[in-house]
Short mmCIF file of C-alpha atoms in Angstrom, two decimals:
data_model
loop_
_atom_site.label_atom_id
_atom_site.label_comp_id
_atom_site.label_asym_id
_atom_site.label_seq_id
_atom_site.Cartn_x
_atom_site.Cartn_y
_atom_site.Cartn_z
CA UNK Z 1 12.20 4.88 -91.11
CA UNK Z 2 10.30 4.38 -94.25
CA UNK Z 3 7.20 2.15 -94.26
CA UNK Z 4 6.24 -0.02 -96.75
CA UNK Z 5 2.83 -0.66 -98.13
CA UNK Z 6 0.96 -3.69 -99.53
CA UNK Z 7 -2.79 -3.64 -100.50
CA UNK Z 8 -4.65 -5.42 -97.42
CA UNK Z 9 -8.55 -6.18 -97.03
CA UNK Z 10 -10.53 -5.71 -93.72
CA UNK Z 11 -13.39 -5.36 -92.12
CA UNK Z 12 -14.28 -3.80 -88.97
CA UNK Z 13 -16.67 -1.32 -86.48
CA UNK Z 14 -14.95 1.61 -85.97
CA UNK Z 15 -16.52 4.18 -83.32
CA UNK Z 16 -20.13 2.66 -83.88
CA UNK Z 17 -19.74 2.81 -87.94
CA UNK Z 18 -19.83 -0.29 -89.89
CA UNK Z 19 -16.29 -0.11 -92.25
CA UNK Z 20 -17.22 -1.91 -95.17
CA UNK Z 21 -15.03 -4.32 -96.90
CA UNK Z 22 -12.70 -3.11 -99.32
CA UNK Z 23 -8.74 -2.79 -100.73
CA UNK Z 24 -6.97 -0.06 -98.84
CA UNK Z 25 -2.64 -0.13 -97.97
CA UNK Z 26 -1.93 -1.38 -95.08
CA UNK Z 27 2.14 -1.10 -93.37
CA UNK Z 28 3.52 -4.92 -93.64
CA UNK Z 29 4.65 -5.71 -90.71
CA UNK Z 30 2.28 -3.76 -88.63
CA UNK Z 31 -0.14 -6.72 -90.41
CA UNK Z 32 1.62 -9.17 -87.88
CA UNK Z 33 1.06 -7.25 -84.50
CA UNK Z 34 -1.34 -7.77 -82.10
CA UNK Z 35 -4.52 -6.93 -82.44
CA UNK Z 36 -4.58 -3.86 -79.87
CA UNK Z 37 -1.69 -2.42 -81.48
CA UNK Z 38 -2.44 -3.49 -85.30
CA UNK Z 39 -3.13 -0.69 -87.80
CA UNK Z 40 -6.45 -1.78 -89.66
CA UNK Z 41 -7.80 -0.33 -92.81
CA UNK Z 42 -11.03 2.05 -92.80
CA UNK Z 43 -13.45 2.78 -95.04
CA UNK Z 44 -16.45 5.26 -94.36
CA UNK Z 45 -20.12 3.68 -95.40
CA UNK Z 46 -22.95 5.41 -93.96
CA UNK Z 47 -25.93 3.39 -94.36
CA UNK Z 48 -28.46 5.27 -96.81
CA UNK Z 49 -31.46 5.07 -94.13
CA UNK Z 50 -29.06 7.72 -91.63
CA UNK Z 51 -28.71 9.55 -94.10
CA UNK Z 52 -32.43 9.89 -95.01
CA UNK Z 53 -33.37 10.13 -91.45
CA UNK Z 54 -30.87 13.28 -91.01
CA UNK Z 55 -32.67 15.43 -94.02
CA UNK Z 56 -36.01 14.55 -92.61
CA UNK Z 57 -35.08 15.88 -88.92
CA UNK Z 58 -33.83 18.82 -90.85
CA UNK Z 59 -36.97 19.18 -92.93
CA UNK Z 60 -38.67 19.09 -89.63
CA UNK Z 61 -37.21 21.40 -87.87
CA UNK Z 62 -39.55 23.71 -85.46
CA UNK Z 63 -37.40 27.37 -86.38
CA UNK Z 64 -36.75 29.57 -83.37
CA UNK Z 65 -38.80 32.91 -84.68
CA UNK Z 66 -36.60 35.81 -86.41
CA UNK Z 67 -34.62 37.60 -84.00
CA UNK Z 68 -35.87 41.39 -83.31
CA UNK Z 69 -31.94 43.01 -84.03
CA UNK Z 70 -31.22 43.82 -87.50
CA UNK Z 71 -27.51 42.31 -87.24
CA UNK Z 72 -25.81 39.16 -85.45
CA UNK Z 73 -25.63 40.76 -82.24
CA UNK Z 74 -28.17 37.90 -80.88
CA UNK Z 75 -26.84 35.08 -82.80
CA UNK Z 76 -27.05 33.65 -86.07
CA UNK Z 77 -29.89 35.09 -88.27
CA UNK Z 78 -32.64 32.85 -88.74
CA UNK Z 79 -32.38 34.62 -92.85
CA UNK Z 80 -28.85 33.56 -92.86
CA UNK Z 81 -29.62 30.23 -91.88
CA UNK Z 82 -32.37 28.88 -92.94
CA UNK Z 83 -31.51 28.59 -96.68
CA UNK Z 84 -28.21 26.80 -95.76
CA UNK Z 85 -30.11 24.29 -93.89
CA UNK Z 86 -33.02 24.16 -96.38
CA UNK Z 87 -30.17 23.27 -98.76
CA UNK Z 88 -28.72 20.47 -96.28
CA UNK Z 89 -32.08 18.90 -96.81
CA UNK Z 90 -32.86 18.86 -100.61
CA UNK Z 91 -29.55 19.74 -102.84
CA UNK Z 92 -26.37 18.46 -100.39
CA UNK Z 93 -24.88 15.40 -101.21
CA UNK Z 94 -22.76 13.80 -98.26
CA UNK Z 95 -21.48 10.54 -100.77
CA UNK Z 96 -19.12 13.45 -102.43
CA UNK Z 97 -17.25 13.88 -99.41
CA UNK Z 98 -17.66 10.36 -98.25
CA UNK Z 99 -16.22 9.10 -102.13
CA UNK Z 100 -13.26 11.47 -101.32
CA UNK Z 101 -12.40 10.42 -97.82
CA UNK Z 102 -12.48 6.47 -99.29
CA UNK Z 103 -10.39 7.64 -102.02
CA UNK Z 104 -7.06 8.01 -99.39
CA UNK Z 105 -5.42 5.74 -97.33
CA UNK Z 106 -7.71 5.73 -94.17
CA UNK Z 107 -6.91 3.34 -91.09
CA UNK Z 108 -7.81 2.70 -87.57
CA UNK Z 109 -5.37 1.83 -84.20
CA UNK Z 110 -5.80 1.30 -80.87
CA UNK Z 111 -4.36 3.64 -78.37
CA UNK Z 112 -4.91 3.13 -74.77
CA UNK Z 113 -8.38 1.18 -75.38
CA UNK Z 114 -9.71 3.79 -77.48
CA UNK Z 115 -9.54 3.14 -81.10
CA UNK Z 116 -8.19 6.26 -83.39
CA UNK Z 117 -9.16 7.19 -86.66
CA UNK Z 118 -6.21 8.62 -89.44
CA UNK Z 119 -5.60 9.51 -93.06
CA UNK Z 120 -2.41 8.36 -94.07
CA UNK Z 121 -0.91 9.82 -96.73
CA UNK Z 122 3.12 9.24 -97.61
CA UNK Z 123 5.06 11.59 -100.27
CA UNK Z 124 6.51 9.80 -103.14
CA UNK Z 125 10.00 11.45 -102.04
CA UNK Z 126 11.73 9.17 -99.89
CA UNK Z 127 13.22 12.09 -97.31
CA UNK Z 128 9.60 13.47 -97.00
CA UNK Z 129 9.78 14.39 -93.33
CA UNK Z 130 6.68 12.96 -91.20
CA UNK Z 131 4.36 15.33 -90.19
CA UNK Z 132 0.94 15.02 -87.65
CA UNK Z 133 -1.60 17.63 -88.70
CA UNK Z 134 -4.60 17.99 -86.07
CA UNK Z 135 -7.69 19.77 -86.70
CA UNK Z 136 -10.28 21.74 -83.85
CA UNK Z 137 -13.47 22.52 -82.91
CA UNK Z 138 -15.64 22.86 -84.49
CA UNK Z 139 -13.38 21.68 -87.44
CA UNK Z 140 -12.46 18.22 -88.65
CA UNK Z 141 -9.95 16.28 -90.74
CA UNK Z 142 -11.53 17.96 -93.74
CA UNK Z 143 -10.11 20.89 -92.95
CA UNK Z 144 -6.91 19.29 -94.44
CA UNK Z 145 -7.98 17.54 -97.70
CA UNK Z 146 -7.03 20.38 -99.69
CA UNK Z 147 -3.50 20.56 -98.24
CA UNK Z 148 -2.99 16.96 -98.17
CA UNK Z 149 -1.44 17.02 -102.25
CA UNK Z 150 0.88 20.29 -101.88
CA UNK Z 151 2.48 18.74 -99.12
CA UNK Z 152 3.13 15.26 -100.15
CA UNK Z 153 3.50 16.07 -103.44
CA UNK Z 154 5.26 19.77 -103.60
CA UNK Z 155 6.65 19.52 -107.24
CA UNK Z 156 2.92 19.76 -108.73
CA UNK Z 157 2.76 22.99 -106.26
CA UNK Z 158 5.38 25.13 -106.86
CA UNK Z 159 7.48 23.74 -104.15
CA UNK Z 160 10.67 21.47 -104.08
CA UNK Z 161 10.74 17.42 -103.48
CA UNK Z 162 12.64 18.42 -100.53
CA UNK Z 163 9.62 20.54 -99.04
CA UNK Z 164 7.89 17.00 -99.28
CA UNK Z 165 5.92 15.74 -96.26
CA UNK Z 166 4.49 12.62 -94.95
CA UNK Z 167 1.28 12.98 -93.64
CA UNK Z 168 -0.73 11.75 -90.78
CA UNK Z 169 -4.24 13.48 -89.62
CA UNK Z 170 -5.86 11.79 -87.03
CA UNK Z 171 -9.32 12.60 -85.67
CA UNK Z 172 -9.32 13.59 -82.23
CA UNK Z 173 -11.28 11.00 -79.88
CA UNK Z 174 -14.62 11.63 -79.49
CA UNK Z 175 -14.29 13.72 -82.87
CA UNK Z 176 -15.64 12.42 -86.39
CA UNK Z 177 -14.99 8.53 -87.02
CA UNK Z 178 -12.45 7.80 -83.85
CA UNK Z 179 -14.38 6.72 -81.16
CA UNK Z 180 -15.74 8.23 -77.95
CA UNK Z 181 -13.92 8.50 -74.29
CA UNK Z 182 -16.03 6.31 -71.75
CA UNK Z 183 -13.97 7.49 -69.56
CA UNK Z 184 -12.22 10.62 -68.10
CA UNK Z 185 -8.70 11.77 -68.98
CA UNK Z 186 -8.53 12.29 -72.41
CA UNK Z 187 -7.37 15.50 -72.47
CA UNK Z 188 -4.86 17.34 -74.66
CA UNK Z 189 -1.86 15.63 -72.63
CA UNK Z 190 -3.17 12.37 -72.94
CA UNK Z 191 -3.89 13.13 -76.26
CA UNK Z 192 -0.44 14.23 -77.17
CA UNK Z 193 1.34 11.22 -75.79
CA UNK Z 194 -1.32 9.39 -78.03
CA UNK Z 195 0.13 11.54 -81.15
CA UNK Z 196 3.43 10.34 -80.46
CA UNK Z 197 2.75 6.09 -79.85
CA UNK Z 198 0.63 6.58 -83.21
CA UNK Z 199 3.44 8.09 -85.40
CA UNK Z 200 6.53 5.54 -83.48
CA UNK Z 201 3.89 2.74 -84.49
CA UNK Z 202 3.65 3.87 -88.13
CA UNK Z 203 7.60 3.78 -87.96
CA UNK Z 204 8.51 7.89 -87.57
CA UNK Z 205 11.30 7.51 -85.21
CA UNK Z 206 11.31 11.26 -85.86
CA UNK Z 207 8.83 13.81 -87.11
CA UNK Z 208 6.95 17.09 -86.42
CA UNK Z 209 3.57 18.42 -85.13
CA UNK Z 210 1.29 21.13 -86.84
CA UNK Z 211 -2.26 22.38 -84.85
CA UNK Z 212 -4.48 25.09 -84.75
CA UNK Z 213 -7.26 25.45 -82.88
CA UNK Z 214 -7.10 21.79 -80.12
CA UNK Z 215 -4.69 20.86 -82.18
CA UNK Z 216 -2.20 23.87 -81.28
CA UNK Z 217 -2.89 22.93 -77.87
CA UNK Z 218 -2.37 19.24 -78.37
CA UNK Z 219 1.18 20.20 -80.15
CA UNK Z 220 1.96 22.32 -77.12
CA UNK Z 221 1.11 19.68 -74.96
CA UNK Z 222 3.61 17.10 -77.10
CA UNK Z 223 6.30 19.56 -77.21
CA UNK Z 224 6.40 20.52 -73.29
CA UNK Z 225 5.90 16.77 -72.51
CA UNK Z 226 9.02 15.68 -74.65
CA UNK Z 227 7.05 13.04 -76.22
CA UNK Z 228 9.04 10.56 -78.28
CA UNK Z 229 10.42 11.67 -81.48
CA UNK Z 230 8.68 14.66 -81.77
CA UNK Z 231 11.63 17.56 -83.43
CA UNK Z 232 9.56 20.68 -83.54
CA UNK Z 233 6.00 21.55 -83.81
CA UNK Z 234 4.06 24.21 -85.85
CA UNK Z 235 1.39 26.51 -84.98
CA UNK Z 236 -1.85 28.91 -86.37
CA UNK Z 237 -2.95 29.83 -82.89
CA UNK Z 238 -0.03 29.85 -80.34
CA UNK Z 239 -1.21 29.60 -76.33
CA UNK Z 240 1.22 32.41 -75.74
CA UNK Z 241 -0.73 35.05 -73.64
CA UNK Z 242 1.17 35.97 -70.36
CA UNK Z 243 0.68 35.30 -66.56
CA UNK Z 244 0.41 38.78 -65.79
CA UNK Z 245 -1.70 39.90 -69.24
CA UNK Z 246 -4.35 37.00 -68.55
CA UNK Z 247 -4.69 38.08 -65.00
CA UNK Z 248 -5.19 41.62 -66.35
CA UNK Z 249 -8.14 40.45 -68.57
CA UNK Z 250 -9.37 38.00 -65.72
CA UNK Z 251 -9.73 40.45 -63.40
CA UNK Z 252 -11.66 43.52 -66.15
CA UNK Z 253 -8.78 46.11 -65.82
CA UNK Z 254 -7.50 47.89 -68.89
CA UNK Z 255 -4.77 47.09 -70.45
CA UNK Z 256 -1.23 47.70 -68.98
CA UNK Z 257 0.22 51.02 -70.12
CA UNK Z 258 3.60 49.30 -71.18
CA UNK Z 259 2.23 47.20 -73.48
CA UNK Z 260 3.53 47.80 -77.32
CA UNK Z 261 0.88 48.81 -80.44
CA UNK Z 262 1.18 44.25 -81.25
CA UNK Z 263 0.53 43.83 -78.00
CA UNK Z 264 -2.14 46.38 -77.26
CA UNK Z 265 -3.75 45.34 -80.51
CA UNK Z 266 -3.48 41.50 -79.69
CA UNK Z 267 -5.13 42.39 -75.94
CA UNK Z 268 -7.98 44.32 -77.26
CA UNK Z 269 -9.11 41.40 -79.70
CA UNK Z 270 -8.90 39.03 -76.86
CA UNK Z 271 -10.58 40.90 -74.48
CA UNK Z 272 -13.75 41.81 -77.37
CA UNK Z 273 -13.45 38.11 -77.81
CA UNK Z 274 -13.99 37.26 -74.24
CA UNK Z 275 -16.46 39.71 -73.89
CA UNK Z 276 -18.81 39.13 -76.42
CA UNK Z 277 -18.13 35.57 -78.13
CA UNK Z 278 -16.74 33.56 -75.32
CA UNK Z 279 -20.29 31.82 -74.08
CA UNK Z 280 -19.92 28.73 -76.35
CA UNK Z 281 -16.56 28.00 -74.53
CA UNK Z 282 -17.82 28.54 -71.04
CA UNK Z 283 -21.16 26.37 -71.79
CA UNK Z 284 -18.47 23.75 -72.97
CA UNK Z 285 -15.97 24.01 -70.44
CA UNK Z 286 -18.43 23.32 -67.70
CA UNK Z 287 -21.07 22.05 -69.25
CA UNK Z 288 -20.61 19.47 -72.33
CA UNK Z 289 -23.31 17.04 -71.27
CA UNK Z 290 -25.80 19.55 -70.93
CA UNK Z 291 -25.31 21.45 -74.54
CA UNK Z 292 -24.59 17.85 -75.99
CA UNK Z 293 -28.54 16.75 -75.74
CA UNK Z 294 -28.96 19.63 -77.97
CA UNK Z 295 -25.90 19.03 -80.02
CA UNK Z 296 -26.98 15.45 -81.04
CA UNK Z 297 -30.47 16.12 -80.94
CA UNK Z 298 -31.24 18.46 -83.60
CA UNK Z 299 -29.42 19.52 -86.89
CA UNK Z 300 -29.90 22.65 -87.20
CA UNK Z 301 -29.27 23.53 -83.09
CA UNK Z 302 -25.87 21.60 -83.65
CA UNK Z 303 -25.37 23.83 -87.01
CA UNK Z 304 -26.47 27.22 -85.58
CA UNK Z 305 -23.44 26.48 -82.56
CA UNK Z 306 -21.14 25.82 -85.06
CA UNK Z 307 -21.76 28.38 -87.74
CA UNK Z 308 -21.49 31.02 -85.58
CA UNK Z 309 -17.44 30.18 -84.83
CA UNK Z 310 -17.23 29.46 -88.37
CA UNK Z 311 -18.37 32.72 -89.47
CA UNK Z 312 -16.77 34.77 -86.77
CA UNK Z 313 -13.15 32.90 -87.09
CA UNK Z 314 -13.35 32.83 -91.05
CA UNK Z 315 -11.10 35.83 -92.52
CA UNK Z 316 -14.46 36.46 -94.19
CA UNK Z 317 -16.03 39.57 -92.67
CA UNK Z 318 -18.72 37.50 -91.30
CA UNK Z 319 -19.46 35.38 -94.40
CA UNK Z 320 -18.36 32.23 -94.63
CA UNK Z 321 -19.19 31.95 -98.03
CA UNK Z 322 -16.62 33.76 -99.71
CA UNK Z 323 -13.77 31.66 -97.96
CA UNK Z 324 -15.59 28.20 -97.92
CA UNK Z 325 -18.03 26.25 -100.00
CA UNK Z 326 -21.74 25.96 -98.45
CA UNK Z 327 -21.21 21.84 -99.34
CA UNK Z 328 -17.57 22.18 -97.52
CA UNK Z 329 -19.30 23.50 -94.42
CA UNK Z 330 -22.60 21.09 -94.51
CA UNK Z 331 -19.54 18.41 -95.19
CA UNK Z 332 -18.20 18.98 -91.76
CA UNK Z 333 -21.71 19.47 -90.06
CA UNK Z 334 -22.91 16.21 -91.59
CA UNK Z 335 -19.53 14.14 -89.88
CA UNK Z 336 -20.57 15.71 -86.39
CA UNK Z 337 -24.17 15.00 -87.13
CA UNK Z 338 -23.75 11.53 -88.97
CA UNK Z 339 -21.19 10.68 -86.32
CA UNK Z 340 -22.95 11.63 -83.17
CA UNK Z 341 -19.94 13.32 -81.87
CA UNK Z 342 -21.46 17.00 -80.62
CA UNK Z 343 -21.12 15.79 -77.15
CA UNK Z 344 -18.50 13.91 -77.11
CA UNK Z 345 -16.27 16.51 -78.80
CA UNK Z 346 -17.25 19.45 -76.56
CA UNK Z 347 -16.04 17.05 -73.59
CA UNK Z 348 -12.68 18.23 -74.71
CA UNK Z 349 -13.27 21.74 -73.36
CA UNK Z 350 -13.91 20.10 -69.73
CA UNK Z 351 -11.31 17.97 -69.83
CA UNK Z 352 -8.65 21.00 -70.71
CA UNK Z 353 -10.81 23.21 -68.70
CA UNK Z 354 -8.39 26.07 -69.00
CA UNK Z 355 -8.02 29.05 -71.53
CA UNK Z 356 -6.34 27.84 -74.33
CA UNK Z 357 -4.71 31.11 -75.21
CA UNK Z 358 -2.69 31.61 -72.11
CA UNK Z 359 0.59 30.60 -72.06
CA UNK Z 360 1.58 27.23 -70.13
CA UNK Z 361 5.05 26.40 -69.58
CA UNK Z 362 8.01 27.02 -71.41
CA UNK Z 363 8.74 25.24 -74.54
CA UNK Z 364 12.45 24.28 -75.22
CA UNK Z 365 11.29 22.62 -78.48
CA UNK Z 366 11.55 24.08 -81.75
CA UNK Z 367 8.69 25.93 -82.56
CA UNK Z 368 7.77 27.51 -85.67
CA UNK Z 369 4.14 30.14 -85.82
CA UNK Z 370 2.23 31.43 -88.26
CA UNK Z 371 -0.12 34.37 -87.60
CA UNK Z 372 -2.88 34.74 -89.65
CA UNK Z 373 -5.10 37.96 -89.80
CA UNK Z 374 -8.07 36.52 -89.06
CA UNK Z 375 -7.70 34.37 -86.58
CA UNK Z 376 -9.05 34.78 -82.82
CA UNK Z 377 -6.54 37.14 -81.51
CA UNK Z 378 -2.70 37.82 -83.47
CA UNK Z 379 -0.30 36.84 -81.29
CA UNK Z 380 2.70 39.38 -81.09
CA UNK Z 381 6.16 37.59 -81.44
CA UNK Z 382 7.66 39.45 -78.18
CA UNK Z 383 4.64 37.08 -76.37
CA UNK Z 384 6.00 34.59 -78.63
CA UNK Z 385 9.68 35.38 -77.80
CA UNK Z 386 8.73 34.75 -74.04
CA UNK Z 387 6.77 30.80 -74.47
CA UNK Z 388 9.10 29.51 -76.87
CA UNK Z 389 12.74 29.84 -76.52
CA UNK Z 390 13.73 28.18 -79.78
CA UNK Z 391 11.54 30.01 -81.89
CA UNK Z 392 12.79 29.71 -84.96
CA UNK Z 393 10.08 30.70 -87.72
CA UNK Z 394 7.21 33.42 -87.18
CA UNK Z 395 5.68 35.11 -89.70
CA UNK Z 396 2.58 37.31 -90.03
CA UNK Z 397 0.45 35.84 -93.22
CA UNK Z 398 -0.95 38.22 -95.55
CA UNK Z 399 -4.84 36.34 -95.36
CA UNK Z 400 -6.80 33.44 -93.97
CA UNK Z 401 -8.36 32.82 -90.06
CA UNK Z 402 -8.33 30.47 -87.70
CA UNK Z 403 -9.45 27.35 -90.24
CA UNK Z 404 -6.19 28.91 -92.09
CA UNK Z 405 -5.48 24.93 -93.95
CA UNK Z 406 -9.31 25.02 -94.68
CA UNK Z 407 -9.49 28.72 -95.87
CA UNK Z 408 -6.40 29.20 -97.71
CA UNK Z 409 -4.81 25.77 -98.20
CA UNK Z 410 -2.31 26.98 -101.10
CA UNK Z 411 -0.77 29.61 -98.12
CA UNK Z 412 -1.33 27.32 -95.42
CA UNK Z 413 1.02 24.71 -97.46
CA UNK Z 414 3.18 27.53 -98.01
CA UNK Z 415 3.79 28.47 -94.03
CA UNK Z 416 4.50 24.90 -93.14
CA UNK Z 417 6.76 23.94 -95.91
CA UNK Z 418 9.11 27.53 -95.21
CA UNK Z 419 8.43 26.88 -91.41
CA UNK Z 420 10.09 23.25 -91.17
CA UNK Z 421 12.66 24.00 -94.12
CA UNK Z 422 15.43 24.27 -91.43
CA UNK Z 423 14.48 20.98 -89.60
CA UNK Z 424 15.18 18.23 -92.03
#
């Protein structure tokens, strides 16, 4: 069911952030609901004095000393580091990102007491199919700006009108500008029957589901709950890893002998992965409170935890730099920072609590995966074959990682258009 739009004028506190004033589109008749379920327009103003106060912390930073190794085998190098952060304090410029976020349709909902954040973006071709994109840790909705025009708007792409997508990217609570859990239970289930009230109150009766990262586990979660109106779901980083593989790597024994050269290859990046990069999740998993002092405490401790994934999960070699802008990675530290949301976000890990790779139930759902080469570990389609039994798109991209919309957005666009071509 199409929506339509009217311009509408608001004002409101969203997640602790004053929304200023100003003409966004708002649906019609959800104008007239209630005011728990009403869809209000959002605007992002951060006052001037936060962001002064964030450069001066960074400024002030008291730097760990240089670490003895001569490579990243400790952590992120103070030399790699430090310029990026002395450039967060004198040359970035967060009102460019900020100026682009106000320039799309932005609103705000209530779901279940907690009050979600969402870029909505609908295709100028009226059978655009609806589509929920959601973004990870330690990711955001920017990882999506640059995909946001070849989807709804294919034709100035290379694609066809009827590749066109509607588009809804949501932030997930306690991430960027939707607000913070006060309580437990807002895990990727909840979360996924939160997905599917969001798009049937936007008016998609029916529509499909696209994650990597949380939000591959949050699609999962929609497509083995049935939620309503969901038709298929896409993923970057399918949970696919079998009972008796992750019991394998649990337990430290090698690999089984019947495994094929995918699946071989696919165990020994996981089990490097668990070995040497897995701390982060752990320290998450059990402990978000305890890393969160440090996460919304200091800049640079927050940035140094997250540009470590980012560099490892980039298809980059180890520099981010050649897939991503430095100002598109200070863009996404500076929402966690500005927000306050290192804590909060982490909390997702606990309330999952569970290794997001390994396979969970049987999806009857259609289900459509991309692999790309760098991402985390590349899942083999017979592990595939098993999890899904309506599989009907996998393909192995020729580049991009795990951020794969953020990385490569023109191939990204290019997977999800050919990967839901068969379900309109």
């Amino acid at each position: 069911m199409n929506t339509p739009f009217l311009p509408a004028t608001r004002r409101a506190v969203v997640g602790g952030l004053a929304v200023a004033g100003a003409t966004a589109l708002a649906p019609v008749e959800l104008l007239a609901k209630t005011a728990s379920s009403a869809v209000r327009p959002f605007r992002v103003a951060i006052p001037e004095a936060d962001l002064t106060a964030m450069k001066r912390r960074i400024a002030d930073t008291r730097w760990a000393d240089a670490e003895p190794a001569t490579d990243d085998s400790q952590g992120v190098r103070r030399q790699t580091l430090e310029p990026l952060m002395r450039y967060w304090a004198t040359g970035y410029d967060w009102r460019k990102v900020e100026a682009r976020l106000n320039a799309l349709p932005m609103f705000v909902t209530e779901i279940d007491g907690l009050d979600i954040q969402f870029i909505h973006v609908r295709s100028r071709h009226e059978q655009a199919l609806p589509m929920i994109l959601t973004h990870g840790w330690p990711g955001s909705i920017l990882e999506f700006l640059k995909v946001i025009d070849p989807l709804t708007n294919p034709t100035a792409h290379g694609g066809k009108a009827e590749d066109a997508f509607h588009l809804v990217i949501p932030s997930i609570p306690g991430f960027g500008f939707s607000a913070k859990p006060k309580v437990t239970g807002w895990g990727s289930d909840h979360i996924g029957r939160a997905w599917s009230q969001l798009m049937l109150r936007l008016g998609y009766e029916r529509y499909v589901s696209q994650g990597g990262d949380c939000g591959s586990v949050i699609s999962q979660r929609m497509a083995l709950q049935k939620v309503q109106g969901l038709v298929g779901i896409h993923l970057n980083m399918p949970a696919v890893v079998p009972a008796e593989i992750a019991h394998v790597m649990a337990a430290g024994d090698p690999a089984p002998a019947s495994l094929s050269a995918k699946e071989r290859y696919a165990f020994d990046k996981l089990e490097a992965f668990y070995r040497d990069n897995a701390a982060y999740a752990a320290m998450m998993n059990t402990r978000p409170q305890t890393i969160g002092y440090s996460l919304v405490d200091s800049p640079v401790g927050m940035a140094a935890w997250m540009y470590e994934k980012i560099s490892q999960w980039t298809y980059s070699g180890g520099d981010p730099l050649k897939v991503l802008t430095r100002d598109e990675i200070l863009d996404d530290f500076s929402l966690y920072w500005l927000t306050a949301t290192g804590a909060s976000a982490a909390r997702i890990y606990w309330e999952d609590h569970s290794n997001n790779f390994n396979a969970r139930g049987v999806i009857d759902l259609p289900v459509a995966v991309s692999v790309f080469p760098g991402e985390i570990f590349q899942a083999p389609r017979s592990w595939a074959e098993r999890c899904y039994r309506n599989l009907f798109y996998f393909n192995e991209a020729s580049n991009g990682g795990h951020f794969a919309a953020w990385e490569q957005p023109a191939l990204f666009a290019q997977e999800v258009r050919a990967a839901f071509r068969t379900l309109r």
